XYZ file of C-alpha atoms in Angstrom:
680
model
C 102.985 16.956 102.262
C 103.523 20.386 100.875
C 101.206 22.993 101.940
C 99.930 25.721 99.594
C 99.884 29.248 100.575
C 96.500 31.113 100.082
C 97.731 32.900 96.987
C 98.447 29.683 95.190
C 95.043 28.133 95.973
C 93.141 31.047 94.257
C 95.357 30.719 91.145
C 94.464 27.059 90.718
C 90.790 27.644 91.201
C 90.876 30.125 88.424
C 92.512 27.684 86.113
C 89.840 25.044 86.791
C 87.047 27.399 86.195
C 88.528 28.505 82.905
C 88.964 25.037 81.859
C 85.348 24.273 82.573
C 84.250 27.315 80.619
C 86.303 26.268 77.665
C 84.844 22.824 77.775
C 81.258 23.996 77.965
C 81.878 26.376 74.997
C 83.291 23.457 73.090
C 80.252 21.352 73.888
C 77.979 24.215 72.770
C 79.895 24.591 69.514
C 79.674 20.954 68.909
C 75.792 21.015 69.564
C 75.397 24.073 67.358
C 77.403 22.405 64.703
C 75.133 19.366 64.869
C 72.065 21.549 64.813
C 73.272 23.470 61.840
C 73.883 20.099 60.085
C 70.388 19.059 60.779
C 68.838 22.321 59.742
C 70.655 22.491 56.410
C 68.017 20.438 54.340
C 65.189 22.455 55.788
C 66.878 25.613 54.809
C 67.322 24.254 51.318
C 63.476 23.372 51.221
C 62.690 26.860 52.529
C 64.946 28.346 49.937
C 63.107 26.326 47.282
C 59.727 27.509 48.546
C 60.614 31.110 48.815
C 59.692 31.901 45.182
C 56.204 30.445 45.564
C 55.743 32.119 48.875
C 56.839 35.358 47.354
C 54.325 34.784 44.451
C 51.536 34.168 47.005
C 52.351 37.176 49.031
C 53.092 39.462 46.054
C 49.320 40.094 45.059
C 48.781 41.824 48.468
C 51.152 44.691 48.703
C 48.921 47.201 50.314
C 49.539 48.818 53.617
C 48.063 47.177 56.706
C 45.415 49.897 56.953
C 44.139 49.225 53.446
C 44.124 45.480 54.062
C 42.110 46.053 57.310
C 39.519 48.049 55.299
C 39.037 45.371 52.574
C 38.671 42.593 55.158
C 34.911 43.123 55.673
C 34.213 43.096 52.037
C 36.110 39.797 51.581
C 34.152 38.158 54.415
C 30.769 39.166 52.872
C 31.810 37.718 49.443
C 33.241 34.445 50.842
C 30.184 33.731 53.028
C 27.660 33.021 50.241
C 30.324 31.079 48.248
C 31.024 28.941 51.390
C 27.299 28.175 51.720
C 27.084 27.182 48.057
C 30.096 24.890 48.614
C 28.331 23.142 51.546
C 25.253 22.545 49.343
C 27.523 21.086 46.669
C 28.946 18.695 49.296
C 25.353 17.708 50.212
C 24.435 17.025 46.534
C 27.482 14.855 46.301
C 26.197 12.904 49.301
C 22.975 12.063 47.430
C 24.652 10.330 44.582
C 24.661 6.831 46.089
C 20.915 6.597 46.860
C 19.818 8.306 43.605
C 21.917 5.914 41.437
C 20.363 2.879 43.044
C 17.158 1.027 41.842
C 14.061 3.131 42.485
C 11.863 -0.029 42.571
C 13.465 -1.152 45.837
C 11.953 1.858 47.814
C 10.124 4.215 45.481
C 8.797 6.505 48.257
C 12.303 6.790 49.753
C 13.756 7.390 46.295
C 11.306 10.076 45.567
C 12.023 11.672 48.907
C 15.750 11.855 48.158
C 15.031 13.248 44.709
C 13.025 16.012 46.199
C 15.971 16.854 48.369
C 18.154 17.013 45.326
C 15.577 19.225 43.545
C 15.589 21.591 46.558
C 19.406 21.650 46.639
C 19.443 22.409 42.984
C 16.959 25.242 43.388
C 19.176 26.656 46.168
C 22.239 26.357 43.950
C 20.374 27.928 40.979
C 19.208 30.769 43.108
C 22.494 31.404 45.035
C 25.298 30.456 42.639
C 24.730 33.552 40.630
C 24.660 35.717 43.784
C 27.831 34.154 45.105
C 29.601 34.674 41.807
C 28.352 38.259 41.778
C 29.714 38.927 45.281
C 33.059 37.484 44.193
C 32.957 39.672 41.136
C 32.281 42.672 43.097
C 35.176 42.168 45.594
C 37.533 41.667 42.716
C 36.442 44.912 41.208
C 36.895 46.504 44.668
C 40.395 45.140 44.938
C 41.212 46.377 41.477
C 39.812 49.837 42.169
C 41.796 50.365 45.415
C 44.977 48.763 44.079
C 45.004 46.383 46.981
C 46.233 43.397 44.971
C 48.645 42.667 42.154
C 47.062 43.295 38.701
C 48.164 39.910 37.438
C 46.459 38.171 40.303
C 43.276 40.122 39.778
C 43.285 39.202 36.061
C 43.448 35.595 36.910
C 40.578 35.893 39.334
C 38.453 37.668 36.773
C 39.100 34.842 34.224
C 38.048 32.284 36.625
C 34.780 34.156 37.551
C 34.002 34.683 33.945
C 34.384 30.969 33.395
C 31.938 30.223 36.176
C 29.379 32.624 34.658
C 29.466 31.091 31.277
C 29.803 27.376 32.322
C 27.025 25.106 30.729
C 27.813 22.141 33.015
C 24.940 21.072 35.241
C 25.350 22.119 38.843
C 24.805 18.555 40.010
C 27.213 16.987 37.520
C 24.157 15.299 35.661
C 22.878 13.596 38.804
C 19.336 14.853 38.387
C 19.105 13.546 34.736
C 20.447 10.170 35.743
C 17.895 9.952 38.483
C 15.080 10.966 36.162
C 16.169 8.405 33.610
C 15.953 5.756 36.302
C 12.527 6.994 37.285
C 11.341 6.828 33.611
C 12.653 3.286 33.393
C 10.699 2.385 36.582
C 7.595 3.989 35.061
C 7.941 1.768 31.993
C 8.676 -1.315 34.087
C 5.574 -0.774 36.266
C 3.392 -0.444 33.107
C 5.007 -3.427 31.388
C 4.873 -5.718 34.361
C 1.138 -5.036 34.848
C -0.134 -4.640 31.276
C -1.129 -8.037 29.846
C -3.045 -8.586 26.586
C -6.693 -9.520 26.845
C -6.788 -13.258 27.801
C -9.143 -14.127 24.896
C -9.339 -17.786 23.926
C -9.992 -18.791 20.299
C -13.600 -19.606 21.186
C -14.171 -16.165 22.573
C -12.595 -14.565 19.451
C -14.891 -16.585 17.341
C -17.944 -15.482 19.402
C -17.032 -11.864 18.875
C -16.510 -12.350 15.195
C -19.931 -14.054 14.938
C -21.639 -11.244 17.107
C -22.231 -13.354 20.130
C -20.631 -14.680 23.428
C -19.753 -12.946 26.644
C -17.386 -10.059 26.364
C -14.172 -10.157 28.251
C -13.307 -6.806 29.740
C -9.559 -5.954 30.086
C -8.293 -5.896 33.699
C -7.383 -2.384 34.900
C -4.017 -1.655 36.452
C -3.858 -2.395 40.240
C -4.575 0.606 42.414
C -1.139 0.474 44.142
C 0.528 0.539 40.713
C -1.546 3.517 39.621
C -0.448 5.302 42.886
C 3.100 4.606 42.080
C 2.726 5.837 38.496
C 1.145 9.043 39.808
C 3.896 9.617 42.246
C 6.489 9.213 39.465
C 4.580 11.471 37.180
C 4.524 14.172 39.813
C 8.326 14.306 39.906
C 8.659 13.881 36.153
C 6.226 16.597 35.433
C 7.966 18.952 37.860
C 11.187 18.309 35.860
C 9.579 18.803 32.401
C 9.802 15.062 31.600
C 6.035 14.452 31.124
C 6.463 13.862 27.361
C 8.949 11.099 28.011
C 6.378 9.365 30.314
C 3.600 9.824 27.776
C 5.805 8.231 25.080
C 6.595 5.348 27.343
C 2.920 4.885 28.160
C 1.784 5.037 24.579
C 4.389 2.457 23.621
C 3.520 0.005 26.364
C -0.276 0.296 26.488
C -0.441 0.680 22.544
C 1.404 -2.604 22.211
C -0.847 -4.200 24.808
C -4.103 -3.205 22.773
C -2.571 -4.403 19.602
C -1.693 -7.695 21.142
C -5.311 -8.017 22.321
C -6.684 -7.322 18.889
C -4.312 -9.786 17.148
C -6.426 -12.645 18.746
C -9.297 -11.437 16.493
C -7.338 -12.023 13.260
C -7.506 -8.578 11.871
C -5.249 -9.107 8.899
C -8.101 -8.285 6.547
C -7.853 -4.651 7.725
C -4.656 -4.370 5.593
C -6.383 -5.304 2.308
C -5.880 -2.666 -0.342
C -8.267 -1.666 -3.239
C -5.990 -3.572 -5.640
C -6.414 -6.832 -3.803
C -10.075 -7.386 -4.553
C -12.362 -6.853 -7.476
C -15.692 -6.387 -5.842
C -17.360 -6.157 -2.444
C -18.556 -9.805 -2.616
C -15.040 -10.931 -2.442
C -14.516 -9.403 1.000
C -18.172 -9.569 2.125
C -17.378 -11.867 5.124
C -14.693 -9.330 6.209
C -17.130 -6.454 6.196
C -19.584 -8.352 8.445
C -16.792 -9.138 10.805
C -15.453 -5.536 10.643
C -18.624 -4.176 12.281
C -18.447 -6.589 15.073
C -14.701 -6.202 15.671
C -14.965 -2.368 15.602
C -17.705 -2.339 18.177
C -15.737 -4.672 20.453
C -12.604 -2.597 20.108
C -14.304 0.762 20.773
C -16.708 -0.322 23.549
C -14.261 -2.470 25.490
C -10.569 -2.112 24.630
C -10.519 1.692 23.738
C -13.067 2.414 26.385
C -10.834 0.875 29.071
C -7.828 2.674 27.779
C -9.682 5.994 27.746
C -10.553 5.608 31.400
C -7.043 4.526 32.274
C -5.447 7.414 30.480
C -7.699 9.825 32.413
C -6.871 8.111 35.697
C -3.133 8.244 35.217
C -2.592 11.436 33.381
C -5.587 13.739 34.167
C -3.848 15.507 37.032
C -0.426 15.632 35.268
C 0.495 18.383 32.885
C -1.816 20.370 30.601
C -5.546 19.626 30.676
C -5.637 17.701 27.336
C -2.372 15.805 27.943
C -4.256 12.532 28.901
C -6.606 12.944 25.872
C -3.572 13.322 23.582
C -2.079 10.230 25.136
C -5.285 8.237 24.532
C -5.580 9.539 20.952
C -1.998 8.314 20.233
C -2.748 4.936 21.641
C -5.957 4.620 19.617
C -4.229 5.652 16.352
C -1.293 3.225 16.841
C -3.274 0.329 18.129
C -5.576 -0.042 15.175
C -8.360 2.575 15.066
C -6.947 4.166 11.859
C -6.783 0.673 10.343
C -10.448 0.127 10.959
C -11.386 3.450 9.303
C -9.103 2.879 6.300
C -10.660 -0.551 5.716
C -14.086 1.138 5.595
C -12.706 3.630 3.136
C -11.298 0.855 1.001
C -14.800 -0.726 0.778
C -16.335 2.575 -0.080
C -13.889 3.129 -2.897
C -14.520 -0.333 -4.370
C -16.436 -0.760 -7.598
C -20.131 -0.003 -7.588
C -22.635 -2.810 -7.668
C -25.931 -3.325 -5.908
C -24.741 -5.621 -3.205
C -22.336 -2.917 -2.195
C -25.295 -0.824 -1.040
C -26.186 -3.325 1.615
C -22.555 -3.445 2.779
C -22.367 0.368 2.827
C -25.479 0.459 4.919
C -23.837 -2.189 7.222
C -20.824 0.139 7.609
C -23.008 3.178 8.237
C -25.092 1.253 10.844
C -21.886 0.107 12.672
C -20.576 3.648 12.842
C -23.969 5.133 13.743
C -24.351 2.758 16.618
C -20.941 3.904 17.890
C -21.640 7.589 17.257
C -21.940 8.534 20.980
C -18.886 6.453 21.788
C -16.967 8.094 19.014
C -17.919 11.539 20.005
C -16.938 10.875 23.674
C -13.754 8.991 23.019
C -12.471 10.811 19.886
C -14.239 14.123 20.072
C -11.437 16.206 21.351
C -9.062 18.362 19.247
C -6.279 15.920 19.842
C -8.163 13.225 17.893
C -8.342 15.302 14.786
C -6.947 12.537 12.523
C -9.521 10.029 13.647
C -12.232 12.577 13.278
C -11.286 13.491 9.801
C -11.066 9.843 8.655
C -14.442 9.111 10.364
C -16.182 12.060 8.603
C -14.630 11.211 5.276
C -15.708 7.564 5.598
C -19.209 8.592 6.612
C -19.479 10.941 3.561
C -18.258 8.274 1.193
C -20.646 5.748 2.566
C -23.634 8.069 2.295
C -22.729 9.399 -1.087
C -21.944 5.915 -2.474
C -25.021 4.349 -0.899
C -27.358 7.069 -2.390
C -25.776 6.844 -5.779
C -26.235 3.182 -6.025
C -29.806 3.298 -4.737
C -30.968 5.904 -7.168
C -29.180 4.209 -10.072
C -30.971 0.869 -9.450
C -33.904 1.899 -11.585
C -31.520 2.844 -14.376
C -29.739 -0.506 -14.087
C -33.056 -2.443 -14.382
C -34.046 -0.415 -17.400
C -30.708 -1.023 -19.057
C -31.351 -4.789 -18.852
C -34.334 -4.455 -21.104
C -32.166 -4.669 -24.131
C -30.373 -7.869 -22.983
C -31.550 -11.199 -24.338
C -33.737 -13.347 -22.094
C -32.651 -16.633 -20.577
C -32.427 -19.311 -23.273
C -34.108 -21.864 -20.981
C -37.145 -19.660 -20.111
C -36.185 -19.641 -16.333
C -36.609 -16.724 -14.008
C -33.753 -14.364 -14.685
C -31.354 -13.927 -11.812
C -32.041 -10.199 -12.177
C -35.713 -10.806 -11.175
C -34.934 -12.903 -8.030
C -32.053 -10.551 -7.189
C -34.061 -7.434 -7.423
C -37.053 -8.744 -5.585
C -34.904 -10.152 -2.766
C -32.854 -7.002 -2.727
C -35.857 -4.681 -2.496
C -37.310 -6.877 0.297
C -34.130 -6.423 2.239
C -34.205 -2.661 1.671
C -37.780 -2.535 2.986
C -37.088 -4.971 5.857
C -36.632 -3.951 9.452
C -32.839 -4.405 9.321
C -32.099 -1.993 6.354
C -35.109 0.305 5.946
C -34.391 2.575 8.991
C -30.750 2.713 7.981
C -31.514 3.575 4.407
C -34.074 6.112 5.396
C -31.498 7.826 7.716
C -28.914 7.687 4.926
C -31.307 9.339 2.538
C -32.393 11.950 5.028
C -28.767 12.891 5.696
C -27.844 12.999 2.041
C -30.866 15.286 1.203
C -30.124 17.515 4.127
C -26.559 18.130 2.684
C -28.336 19.417 -0.404
C -30.765 21.565 1.614
C -33.655 19.264 0.650
C -36.286 17.644 2.778
C -36.880 13.860 2.839
C -40.321 12.291 2.553
C -40.975 8.601 3.250
C -42.731 8.193 -0.035
C -39.429 8.892 -1.854
C -38.117 5.502 -0.729
C -41.286 3.592 -1.494
C -41.887 5.319 -4.803
C -38.320 4.555 -5.811
C -38.752 0.794 -5.014
C -42.121 0.770 -6.667
C -40.779 2.252 -9.876
C -37.914 -0.345 -9.806
C -40.534 -3.150 -9.721
C -42.571 -1.587 -12.547
C -39.452 -1.325 -14.635
C -38.856 -5.004 -13.882
C -42.367 -5.816 -15.076
C -41.834 -3.830 -18.273
C -38.726 -5.932 -18.866
C -40.810 -9.091 -18.803
C -42.799 -8.050 -21.811
C -39.721 -6.955 -23.790
C -37.886 -10.136 -22.874
C -40.809 -12.417 -23.754
C -40.756 -10.956 -27.298
C -37.237 -11.920 -27.695
C -38.043 -15.636 -27.998
C -38.483 -17.060 -31.472
C -40.419 -19.880 -29.980
C -43.766 -18.542 -28.774
C -44.340 -21.402 -26.330
C -41.019 -20.703 -24.676
C -42.171 -17.194 -24.120
C -45.275 -18.582 -22.474
C -43.074 -20.637 -20.154
C -40.900 -17.672 -19.353
C -43.922 -15.484 -18.497
C -45.477 -18.228 -16.404
C -42.065 -18.567 -14.441
C -41.630 -14.817 -13.837
C -45.222 -13.978 -12.891
C -45.351 -16.944 -10.451
C -42.065 -15.880 -8.977
C -43.558 -12.468 -8.214
C -46.615 -13.893 -6.746
C -45.093 -16.619 -4.553
C -41.987 -14.847 -3.432
C -43.447 -11.473 -2.774
C -46.661 -12.591 -0.992
C -46.336 -11.900 2.698
C -43.187 -9.841 2.310
C -42.541 -6.076 2.790
C -42.343 -5.640 -0.905
C -45.576 -7.505 -1.380
C -47.285 -5.330 1.184
C -45.967 -2.202 -0.678
C -47.340 -3.477 -4.006
C -50.643 -4.679 -2.608
C -52.794 -7.779 -2.701
C -54.520 -6.861 -5.987
C -51.137 -6.506 -7.763
C -50.051 -9.933 -6.399
C -53.421 -11.643 -7.517
C -52.920 -10.096 -10.910
C -49.543 -11.835 -11.294
C -51.125 -15.084 -10.082
C -53.807 -14.731 -12.815
C -51.037 -13.977 -15.340
C -49.333 -17.174 -14.349
C -52.519 -19.177 -14.758
C -53.056 -17.520 -18.169
C -49.684 -18.274 -19.525
C -49.623 -21.769 -18.085
C -52.845 -22.578 -19.923
C -51.423 -21.220 -23.192
C -48.257 -23.159 -22.626
C -50.050 -26.502 -22.133
C -52.495 -25.878 -24.885
C -49.944 -24.970 -27.518
C -47.475 -27.777 -26.630
C -48.480 -30.944 -24.794
C -52.132 -30.282 -25.185
C -51.846 -31.084 -28.917
C -50.613 -34.655 -28.409
C -53.918 -36.334 -27.296
C -55.557 -35.258 -30.594
C -52.919 -37.312 -32.534
C -54.266 -40.486 -30.820
C -57.702 -40.198 -32.532
C -59.938 -43.206 -32.495
C -61.685 -42.139 -35.703
C -61.883 -44.951 -38.322
C -60.791 -47.625 -35.922
C -64.141 -49.343 -35.475
C -63.215 -52.960 -36.220
C -65.383 -54.713 -38.785
C -64.794 -57.934 -40.388
C -62.061 -57.605 -42.901
C -60.949 -54.107 -41.643
C -58.160 -55.105 -39.317
C -55.302 -54.320 -41.800
C -56.772 -50.872 -42.351
C -56.960 -50.289 -38.628
C -53.437 -51.421 -38.054
C -52.203 -48.890 -40.701
C -54.126 -46.026 -39.050
C -52.800 -46.978 -35.599
C -49.220 -47.114 -36.927
C -49.571 -43.700 -38.580
C -51.054 -42.091 -35.511
C -48.572 -43.664 -33.149
C -45.755 -42.511 -35.427
C -47.090 -38.986 -35.529
C -47.446 -39.086 -31.681
C -43.952 -40.329 -31.171
C -42.380 -37.835 -33.456
C -44.332 -34.982 -31.865
C -43.520 -36.242 -28.403
C -39.848 -36.735 -29.160
C -39.626 -33.210 -30.649
C -41.321 -31.525 -27.749
C -39.377 -33.618 -25.200
C -36.072 -32.969 -26.849
C -36.842 -29.191 -27.011
C -38.213 -28.796 -23.532
C -35.533 -30.945 -21.849
C -33.501 -27.676 -22.004
C -36.221 -25.583 -20.617
C -36.556 -24.841 -16.883
C -39.402 -24.097 -14.494
C -37.634 -22.380 -11.656
C -40.032 -23.002 -8.770
C -40.323 -26.535 -7.541
C -44.028 -26.473 -6.773
C -44.841 -24.988 -10.186
C -42.641 -27.383 -11.914
C -44.234 -30.427 -10.164
C -47.721 -29.004 -10.849
C -47.018 -28.370 -14.548
C -45.459 -31.866 -15.005
C -48.501 -33.329 -13.299
C -50.830 -31.536 -15.631
C -48.794 -32.652 -18.615
C -48.973 -36.286 -17.399
C -52.602 -36.082 -16.827
C -53.200 -34.680 -20.220
C -51.193 -37.322 -22.058
C -50.563 -40.545 -20.093
C -54.182 -41.632 -19.412
C -55.102 -41.058 -23.037
C -51.926 -42.879 -24.253
C -52.579 -45.768 -21.805
C -56.156 -46.205 -22.977
C -55.148 -45.970 -26.618
C -52.499 -48.638 -26.198
C -54.820 -50.879 -24.232
C -57.353 -50.757 -27.013
C -55.190 -50.593 -30.161
C -51.711 -51.628 -29.074
C -52.340 -55.294 -29.931
C -52.834 -54.325 -33.561
C -49.181 -53.341 -33.844
C -47.494 -55.418 -31.005
C -47.326 -58.572 -33.166
C -45.819 -56.688 -36.036
C -42.230 -57.180 -36.818
C -41.704 -53.369 -36.624
C -43.816 -52.986 -33.418
C -40.966 -51.164 -31.550
C -41.126 -48.324 -33.996
C -44.757 -47.632 -33.068
C -45.153 -48.965 -29.517
C -42.019 -47.043 -28.603
C -43.040 -46.023 -25.090
C -45.022 -47.666 -22.267
C -47.299 -45.398 -20.169
C -44.756 -45.699 -17.330
C -41.944 -44.593 -19.505
C -43.896 -41.607 -20.649
C -44.755 -40.615 -17.133
C -41.187 -40.912 -16.000
C -39.949 -38.862 -18.892
C -42.541 -36.201 -18.439
C -41.940 -35.804 -14.719
C -38.114 -35.317 -15.420
C -38.779 -32.244 -17.429
C -38.028 -28.513 -16.520
C -35.267 -29.235 -13.997
C -32.423 -26.780 -13.791
C -29.289 -27.846 -15.652
C -26.174 -26.016 -14.428
C -24.376 -24.115 -17.101
C -27.361 -23.939 -19.459
C -28.680 -20.488 -18.577
C -27.737 -17.359 -20.422
C -26.269 -14.272 -18.648
C -27.241 -10.690 -18.430
C -24.472 -8.240 -18.935
C -25.136 -5.236 -16.862
C -24.400 -2.002 -18.726
C -24.064 1.334 -16.862
C -25.649 4.404 -18.065
C -22.233 5.432 -19.389
C -22.306 2.476 -21.714
C -19.600 0.403 -19.963
C -20.182 -3.117 -19.036
C -19.425 -3.920 -15.418
C -18.353 -7.511 -14.788
C -18.982 -7.127 -11.099
C -22.571 -6.044 -11.662
C -23.009 -8.737 -14.263
C -22.256 -11.364 -11.656
C -25.041 -10.024 -9.641
C -27.648 -9.604 -12.413
C -26.777 -13.017 -14.011
C -29.689 -14.824 -15.509
C -29.687 -18.176 -13.735
C -32.353 -20.612 -12.799
C -33.618 -20.213 -9.317
C -33.654 -23.613 -7.790
C -36.218 -24.052 -5.044
């Protein structure tokens, strides 16, 4: 083995070291090349981002000292904005519970809604402040040339847009929540508002003025508490009017549904749909009872419920306005308009009684009307009520004071052709009795008092009694005029007998009879007797004298002469009887008792005489071939015929045509004053 000298060893070591160094450098170059290869895409990305980074950095070109000075101002402006943004985040977190169904947990829903309201109040109070701070810092940056002008212009445009934005701060969440609450308010009302459970029998009882009254069930207390809680939030957000509208809609429909059970279609009758009050008289009677029921029970309940629900919500008269709207929509105005329709109908005496009925119904409800509809929000109902009362009073007084004129105008009309009591007589006496009775006299007196007070005149009780007394006296004067209108004097006797007896019998023991006095009544009874005696004497009383026995004493050889006398006298009797019977078959004695008594007197005056005559002298003609010509009647036949006299025969009576003071004939009045036989 060759041995190296020391110098050679050192040279080899240096070569090895150099080789290692070169190899290490080569490895580093390779690693650097690989790193550069990996970094290339990133550099490309950075190169692409450099323009945007340059744009971001460009607005701030101030020196470090200037930027340090503005830092505090920026922090003060960004702080309020950051707080506002946090509240916005909180509002966003309330969306889910507020868009759920409030009915599932109403207290919880209302609690969340209050949090939203508080957040919105904060936003309302602070958004403007935050924007103002941002506006101020932008002005500061502009004044100190701290930022690029183009950047500042963009900031100013954005801030101006925030200032003028009309979008709600909550993105419409509050309105959506309030809409849900309104729907829940309506649902609670609808679910617990049911029409009055009124069976047909109960409706009939109310229409007839009797039966137990069914009161509407109030809303349950828990429901009212929920409604009040909803109203509190709705009122706080200026939504009370929406709740009132929903309440009026639901509760008004409920009252209308309750009233429908009473069959109130007649309230829609127009003046053109009837000719006179008589055609709707039953409706007027029902109207008073239905109105009383509606006011005292249905509207009374709604009045109390409106106060309970709305009295603490909104303005003091909000609940009263709500009730007024319900009353108007549910039918109160329809009741008043029907009364006005009646008041505007044609005038006739029977209308006075109906007007008094209407006045009485309204007067009985006067305190209820004043309490329920007395506020300024019920002005339409008040105006209609006042107008109706005025029409009723004016119309009633006009008809009452014209009664005397109407009776006097009948004086020129022809009397009944059958001699019966004219319908005018029975109508006026019954009518005056009603006006003086306990039912109508106080009402008529009050109406007359009010009417005279409007003219600044005092009312005295005698005005009423004197007016009725004058009407009766005018009617008596008509008797005399009418009786002179008969060509047959005996028929005028029958007519006077009828009318005077009607006065006596039908006024005795009545209010009108008390007003006229016993002496007046006895006078009419005496007149009846007087004319009855004249009537019998001048008609049937002449028949017995035709059956004279003079010259009929039978001597030997005088039978033929006697037969001839009997034939002549029976013939005269038969002819006179037939004439009287035929004529008086069309005459009428109105009163049953008077008719039976008169027929009895006629029978007693004729039949016994005829029976005796036929028993004594009938055989003289009975064997004759023409016996039927003379022995025409048996006593029984005569009695039967005479007792059948004076009965009313429909369609035979004449009619009065009532003429107004203006000369026009009123067919409606004529139907009331018609001269017809009074059947007893």
